[in-house]
C-alpha positions as YAML, in Angstrom:
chain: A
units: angstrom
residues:
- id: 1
  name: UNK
  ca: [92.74, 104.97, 102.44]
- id: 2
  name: UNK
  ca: [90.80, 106.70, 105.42]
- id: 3
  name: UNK
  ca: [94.21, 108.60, 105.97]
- id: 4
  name: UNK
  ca: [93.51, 109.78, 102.45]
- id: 5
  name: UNK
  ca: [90.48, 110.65, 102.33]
- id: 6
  name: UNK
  ca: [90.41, 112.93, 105.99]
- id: 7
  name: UNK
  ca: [93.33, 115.08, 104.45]
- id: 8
  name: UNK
  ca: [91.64, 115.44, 101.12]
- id: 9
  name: UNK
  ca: [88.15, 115.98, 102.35]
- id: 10
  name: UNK
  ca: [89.85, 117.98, 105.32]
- id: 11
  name: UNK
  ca: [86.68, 116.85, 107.51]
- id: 12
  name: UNK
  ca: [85.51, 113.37, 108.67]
- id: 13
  name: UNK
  ca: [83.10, 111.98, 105.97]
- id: 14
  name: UNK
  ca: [81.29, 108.66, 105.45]
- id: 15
  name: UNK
  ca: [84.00, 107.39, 103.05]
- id: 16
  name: UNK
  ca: [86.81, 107.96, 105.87]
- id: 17
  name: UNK
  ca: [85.03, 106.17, 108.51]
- id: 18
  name: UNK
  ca: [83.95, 103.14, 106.29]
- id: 19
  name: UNK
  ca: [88.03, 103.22, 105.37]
- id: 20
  name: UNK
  ca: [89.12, 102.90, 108.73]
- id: 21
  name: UNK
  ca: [86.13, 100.27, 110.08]
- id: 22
  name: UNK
  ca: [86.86, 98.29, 107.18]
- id: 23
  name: UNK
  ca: [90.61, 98.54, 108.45]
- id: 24
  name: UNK
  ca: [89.34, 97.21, 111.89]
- id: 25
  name: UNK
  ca: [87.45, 95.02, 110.38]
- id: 26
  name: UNK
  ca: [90.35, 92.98, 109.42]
- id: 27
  name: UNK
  ca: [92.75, 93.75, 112.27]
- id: 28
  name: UNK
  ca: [89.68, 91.59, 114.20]
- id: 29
  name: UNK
  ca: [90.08, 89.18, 111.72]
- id: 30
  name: UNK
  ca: [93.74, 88.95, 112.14]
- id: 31
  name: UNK
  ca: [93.74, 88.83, 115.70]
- id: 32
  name: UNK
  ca: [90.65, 86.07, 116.03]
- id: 33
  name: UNK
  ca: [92.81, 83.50, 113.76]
- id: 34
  name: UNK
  ca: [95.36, 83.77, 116.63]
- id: 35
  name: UNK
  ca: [94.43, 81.87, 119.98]
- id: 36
  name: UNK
  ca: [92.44, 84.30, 122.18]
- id: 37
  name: UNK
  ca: [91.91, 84.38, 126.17]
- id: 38
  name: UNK
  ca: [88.25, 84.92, 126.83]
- id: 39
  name: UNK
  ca: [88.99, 86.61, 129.75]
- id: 40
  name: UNK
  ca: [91.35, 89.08, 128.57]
- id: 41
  name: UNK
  ca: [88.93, 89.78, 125.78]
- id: 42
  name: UNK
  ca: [86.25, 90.30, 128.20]
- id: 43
  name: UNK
  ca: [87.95, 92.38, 130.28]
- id: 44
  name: UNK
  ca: [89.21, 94.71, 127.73]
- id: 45
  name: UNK
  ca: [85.94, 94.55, 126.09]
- id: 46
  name: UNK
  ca: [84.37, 95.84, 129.32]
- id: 47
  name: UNK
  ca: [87.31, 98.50, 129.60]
- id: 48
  name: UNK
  ca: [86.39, 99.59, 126.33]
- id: 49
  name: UNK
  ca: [82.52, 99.41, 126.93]
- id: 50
  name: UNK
  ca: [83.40, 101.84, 129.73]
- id: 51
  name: UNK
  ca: [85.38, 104.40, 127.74]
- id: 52
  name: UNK
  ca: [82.96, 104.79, 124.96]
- id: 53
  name: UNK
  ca: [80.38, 105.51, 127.36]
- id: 54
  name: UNK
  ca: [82.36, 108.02, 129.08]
- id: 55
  name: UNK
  ca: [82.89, 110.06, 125.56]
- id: 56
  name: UNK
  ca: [80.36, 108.69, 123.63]
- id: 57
  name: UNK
  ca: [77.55, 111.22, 125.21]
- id: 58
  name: UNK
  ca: [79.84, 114.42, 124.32]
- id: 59
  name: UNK
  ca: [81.08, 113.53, 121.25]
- id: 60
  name: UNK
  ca: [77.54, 112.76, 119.82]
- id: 61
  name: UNK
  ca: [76.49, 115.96, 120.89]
- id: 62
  name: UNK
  ca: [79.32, 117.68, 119.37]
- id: 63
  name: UNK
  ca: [77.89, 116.42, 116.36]
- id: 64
  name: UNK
  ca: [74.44, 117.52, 116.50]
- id: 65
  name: UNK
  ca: [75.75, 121.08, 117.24]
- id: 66
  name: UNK
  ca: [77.87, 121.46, 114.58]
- id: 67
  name: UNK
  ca: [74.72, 120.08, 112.04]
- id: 68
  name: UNK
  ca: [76.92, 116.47, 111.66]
- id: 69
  name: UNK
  ca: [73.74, 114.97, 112.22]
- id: 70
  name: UNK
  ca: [74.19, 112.38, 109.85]
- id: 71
  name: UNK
  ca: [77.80, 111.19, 111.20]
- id: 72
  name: UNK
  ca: [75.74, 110.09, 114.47]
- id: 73
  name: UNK
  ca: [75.40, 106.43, 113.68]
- id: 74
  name: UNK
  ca: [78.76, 105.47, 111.77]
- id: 75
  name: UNK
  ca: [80.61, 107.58, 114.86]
- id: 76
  name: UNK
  ca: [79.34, 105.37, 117.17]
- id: 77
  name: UNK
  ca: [79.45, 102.03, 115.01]
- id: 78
  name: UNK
  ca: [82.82, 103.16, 114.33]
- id: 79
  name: UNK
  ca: [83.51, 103.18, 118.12]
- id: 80
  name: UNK
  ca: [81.88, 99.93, 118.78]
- id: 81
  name: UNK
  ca: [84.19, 98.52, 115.92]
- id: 82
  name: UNK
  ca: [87.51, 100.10, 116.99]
- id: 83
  name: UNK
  ca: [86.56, 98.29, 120.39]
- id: 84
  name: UNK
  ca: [85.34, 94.88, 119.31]
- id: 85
  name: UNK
  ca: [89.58, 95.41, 117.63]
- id: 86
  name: UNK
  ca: [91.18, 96.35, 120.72]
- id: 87
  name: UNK
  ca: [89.14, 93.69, 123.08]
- id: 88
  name: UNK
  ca: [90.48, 90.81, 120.43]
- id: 89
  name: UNK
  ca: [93.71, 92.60, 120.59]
- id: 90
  name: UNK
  ca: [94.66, 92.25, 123.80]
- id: 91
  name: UNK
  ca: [92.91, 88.65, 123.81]
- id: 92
  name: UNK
  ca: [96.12, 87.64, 121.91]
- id: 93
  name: UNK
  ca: [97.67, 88.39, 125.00]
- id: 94
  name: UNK
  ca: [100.88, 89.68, 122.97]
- id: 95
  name: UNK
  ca: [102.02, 92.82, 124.35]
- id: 96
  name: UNK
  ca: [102.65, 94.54, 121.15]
- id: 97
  name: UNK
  ca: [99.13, 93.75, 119.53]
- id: 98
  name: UNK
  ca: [97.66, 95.22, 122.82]
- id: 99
  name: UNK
  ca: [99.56, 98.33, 123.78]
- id: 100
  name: UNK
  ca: [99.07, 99.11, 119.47]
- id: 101
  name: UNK
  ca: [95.56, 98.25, 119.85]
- id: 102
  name: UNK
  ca: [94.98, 100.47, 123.23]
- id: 103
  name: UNK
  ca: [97.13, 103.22, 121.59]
- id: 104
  name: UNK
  ca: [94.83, 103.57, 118.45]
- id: 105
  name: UNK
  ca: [91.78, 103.57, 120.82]
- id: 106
  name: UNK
  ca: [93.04, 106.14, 122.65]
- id: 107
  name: UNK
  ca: [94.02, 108.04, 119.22]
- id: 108
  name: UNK
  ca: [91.07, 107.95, 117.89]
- id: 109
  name: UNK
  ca: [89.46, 108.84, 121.46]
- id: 110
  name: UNK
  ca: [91.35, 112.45, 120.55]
- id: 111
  name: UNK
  ca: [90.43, 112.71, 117.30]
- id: 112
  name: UNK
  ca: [87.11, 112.29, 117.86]
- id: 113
  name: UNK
  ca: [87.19, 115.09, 120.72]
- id: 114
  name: UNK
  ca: [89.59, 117.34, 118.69]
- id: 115
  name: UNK
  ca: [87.17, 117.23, 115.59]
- id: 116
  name: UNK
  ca: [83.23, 116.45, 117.52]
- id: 117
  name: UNK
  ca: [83.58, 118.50, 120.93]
- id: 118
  name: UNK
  ca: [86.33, 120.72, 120.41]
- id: 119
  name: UNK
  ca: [90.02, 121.30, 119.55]
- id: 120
  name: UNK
  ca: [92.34, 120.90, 122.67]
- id: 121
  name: UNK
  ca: [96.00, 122.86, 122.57]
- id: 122
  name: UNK
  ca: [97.93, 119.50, 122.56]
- id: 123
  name: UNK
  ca: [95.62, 117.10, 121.00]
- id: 124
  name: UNK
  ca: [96.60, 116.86, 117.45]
- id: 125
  name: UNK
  ca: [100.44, 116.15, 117.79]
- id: 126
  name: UNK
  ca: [99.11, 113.42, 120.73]
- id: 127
  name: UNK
  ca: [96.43, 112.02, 118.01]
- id: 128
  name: UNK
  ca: [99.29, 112.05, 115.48]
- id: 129
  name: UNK
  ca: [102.16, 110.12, 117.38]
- id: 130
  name: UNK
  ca: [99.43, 107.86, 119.83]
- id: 131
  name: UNK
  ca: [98.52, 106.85, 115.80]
- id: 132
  name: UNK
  ca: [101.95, 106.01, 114.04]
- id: 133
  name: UNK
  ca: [102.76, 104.11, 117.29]
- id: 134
  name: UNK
  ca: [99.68, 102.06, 118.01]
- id: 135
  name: UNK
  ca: [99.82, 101.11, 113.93]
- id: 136
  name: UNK
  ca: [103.63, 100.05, 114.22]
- id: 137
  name: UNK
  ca: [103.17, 98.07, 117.47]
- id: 138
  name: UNK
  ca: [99.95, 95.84, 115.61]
- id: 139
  name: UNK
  ca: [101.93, 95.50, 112.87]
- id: 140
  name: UNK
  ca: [105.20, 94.20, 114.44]
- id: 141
  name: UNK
  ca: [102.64, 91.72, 116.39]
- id: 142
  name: UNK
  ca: [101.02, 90.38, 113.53]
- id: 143
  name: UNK
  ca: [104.29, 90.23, 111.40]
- id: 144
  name: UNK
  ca: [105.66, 88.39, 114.16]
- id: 145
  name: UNK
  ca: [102.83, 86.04, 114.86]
- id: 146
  name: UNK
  ca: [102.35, 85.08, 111.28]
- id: 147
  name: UNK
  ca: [106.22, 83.92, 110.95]
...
């Protein structure tokens, strides 16, 4: 649905971020019924702490610029979220939840540049296959942890 709605709305809205938080939502879910390793989550928690607070400063104030005011709050709820879904994803300790999970972060790290701060030459065909990849690898982990 959030795929949807960012090509038919061909900007980030409210509806697209609620779409793919919602999405997160339930990959958390998914992961937590699985057996998780504190310490792994931790750490990647911390890992992803880090990252948001390296971007988070620029991308907010890409946002004020360009009169996205209102997109402050979800952005960064929506980063906290996407986090809180890689940390538990990598607490699984299966490789193919993690690497999807740290590929989607990453992803949506570039989209988030690409559409708050500004476009970068390669980042959209990155975005795109950093995406399709992370989403197969979580789903081949959870298909294969739920057998």
């Amino acid at each position: 649905l959030g795929d949807v709605l960012l090509m038919t709305a061909g900007e980030v809205s409210l509806g697209a971020l609620a779409a793919f938080l919602a999405g997160h939502v339930f990959y958390i879910l998914a992961f937590t019924a699985q057996r998780q390793n504190v310490p792994a989550v931790i750490a990647a928690g911390l890992a992803c702490v880090a990252a948001i607070a390296v971007f988070q400063r620029r991308l907010v104030a890409g946002l004020r610029e360009s009169d996205r005011e209102h997109l402050v709050r979800p952005v960064i709820t929506y980063m906290i979220v996407i986090g809180a879904m890689t940390a538990t994803a990598c607490g699984t300790l299966n490789p193919l939840a993690g690497a999807g999970a740290i590929l989607f972060f990453t992803s949506d790290a570039l989209f988030g540049w690409y559409h708050f701060v500004g476009p970068l030459r390669w980042g959209r065909p990155v975005n795109i296959v950093l995406y399709q990849v992370g989403q197969g690898l979580i789903a081949v982990s959870l298909t294969l942890t739920s057998t």
